[in-house]
Coordinates of C-alpha atoms and ligand atoms in Angstrom, one line a residue:
M411 CA 0.1 -0.2 0.3
A412 CA 1.1 3.9 -0.9
K413 CA 2.0 5.7 2.0
R414 CA 0.4 9.2 1.6
L415 CA 3.0 12.0 3.4
D416 CA 1.1 11.7 6.8
D417 CA 0.8 8.5 7.1
C418 CA 3.6 7.0 9.3
P419 CA 6.5 7.0 7.9
A420 CA 7.1 2.6 9.4
Q421 CA 7.8 0.3 6.5
N422 CA 5.2 -2.0 9.0
C423 CA 3.0 0.0 10.4
S424 CA -0.7 1.4 8.6
A425 CA -1.6 4.1 10.7
G426 CA -2.3 7.8 8.9
A427 CA -1.8 11.1 9.2
G428 CA -5.0 11.1 12.3
R429 CA -2.6 9.2 14.5
Q430 CA 0.5 11.3 13.5
S431 CA 1.3 13.8 17.0
E432 CA 4.1 16.6 17.5
L433 CA 6.4 14.4 19.1
R434 CA 5.5 17.0 23.3
P435 CA 8.7 17.8 26.1
P436 CA 7.9 15.0 28.1
Y437 CA 8.0 12.5 26.2
Y438 CA 10.6 13.7 24.2
A439 CA 12.4 13.8 27.4
E440 CA 12.1 10.2 27.8
I441 CA 14.6 9.8 24.8
P442 CA 18.1 9.4 26.5
E443 CA 20.7 12.5 26.0
A444 CA 22.5 10.4 23.5
S445 CA 20.0 9.7 21.6
R446 CA 18.0 13.1 21.2
E447 CA 22.0 14.6 20.7
K448 CA 21.9 13.1 17.5
I449 CA 18.7 14.6 16.8
E450 CA 19.2 17.5 17.5
A451 CA 22.5 17.4 15.3
R452 CA 20.2 16.9 12.3
T453 CA 16.9 18.8 13.1
K454 CA 18.7 22.0 14.2
N455 CA 20.2 23.7 11.2
G456 CA 20.4 27.5 12.6
V457 CA 17.4 28.4 9.6
F458 CA 15.1 26.6 11.0
D459 CA 14.1 23.8 13.2
V460 CA 12.7 21.1 11.3
P461 CA 8.6 19.7 13.4
I462 CA 9.5 16.5 16.0
L463 CA 6.4 14.0 15.6
R464 CA 5.2 10.9 17.3
C465 CA 3.2 7.9 15.5
T466 CA 0.6 7.3 18.2
Y467 CA 0.4 4.2 17.4
C468 CA 4.1 2.5 16.0
G469 CA 5.5 5.0 18.2
C470 CA 7.9 6.2 15.4
V471 CA 10.0 9.0 15.8
Y472 CA 11.1 10.3 13.3
G473 CA 11.8 14.6 11.4
K474 CA 9.2 15.9 8.6
F475 CA 11.8 17.7 6.3
P476 CA 10.4 19.4 4.0
V477 CA 10.9 17.1 1.2
R478 CA 11.1 14.0 3.1
R479 CA 10.5 12.5 7.3
H480 CA 13.5 10.5 8.5
I481 CA 12.3 8.3 11.0
F482 CA 14.7 8.6 14.6
G483 CA 13.4 5.6 16.4
W484 CA 10.5 4.5 18.7
L485 CA 9.4 5.5 21.8
D486 CA 7.1 3.7 23.9
N487 CA 6.4 0.4 21.4
S488 CA 3.8 -1.2 22.6
V489 CA 4.3 -4.0 20.2
T490 CA 8.1 -4.2 22.0
G491 CA 7.3 -3.2 25.3
E492 CA 11.1 -1.1 24.7
K493 CA 10.8 2.5 26.4
W494 CA 13.1 3.5 23.5
S495 CA 14.9 2.4 20.1
D496 CA 17.1 4.2 17.9
S497 CA 16.7 3.4 14.2
R498 CA 19.7 2.5 12.2
E499 CA 19.6 5.8 10.1
L500 CA 19.5 8.1 13.2
Ligands
LIG1230 ZN1 3.4 4.2 13.5

């Protein structure tokens, strides 16, 4: 199934735009500092801040770059039960 731009970018998640929300500070604080530093290196480029979103269905955390989404990891993934896991691209 082809994904639309506002759907969850995770390959094995079919959640649509309605399940995507801004990553709120309390959630962001749960991500380990080492991973947050990597995320910030990608999203704060000095010109504009890239919005960070989270899929409320699978926990996928990603940056909404102008041309594509970039997956940083998963927070509170109810499938794996893990608090946080880095994506391979982080
Ligand atoms: Zn998802």
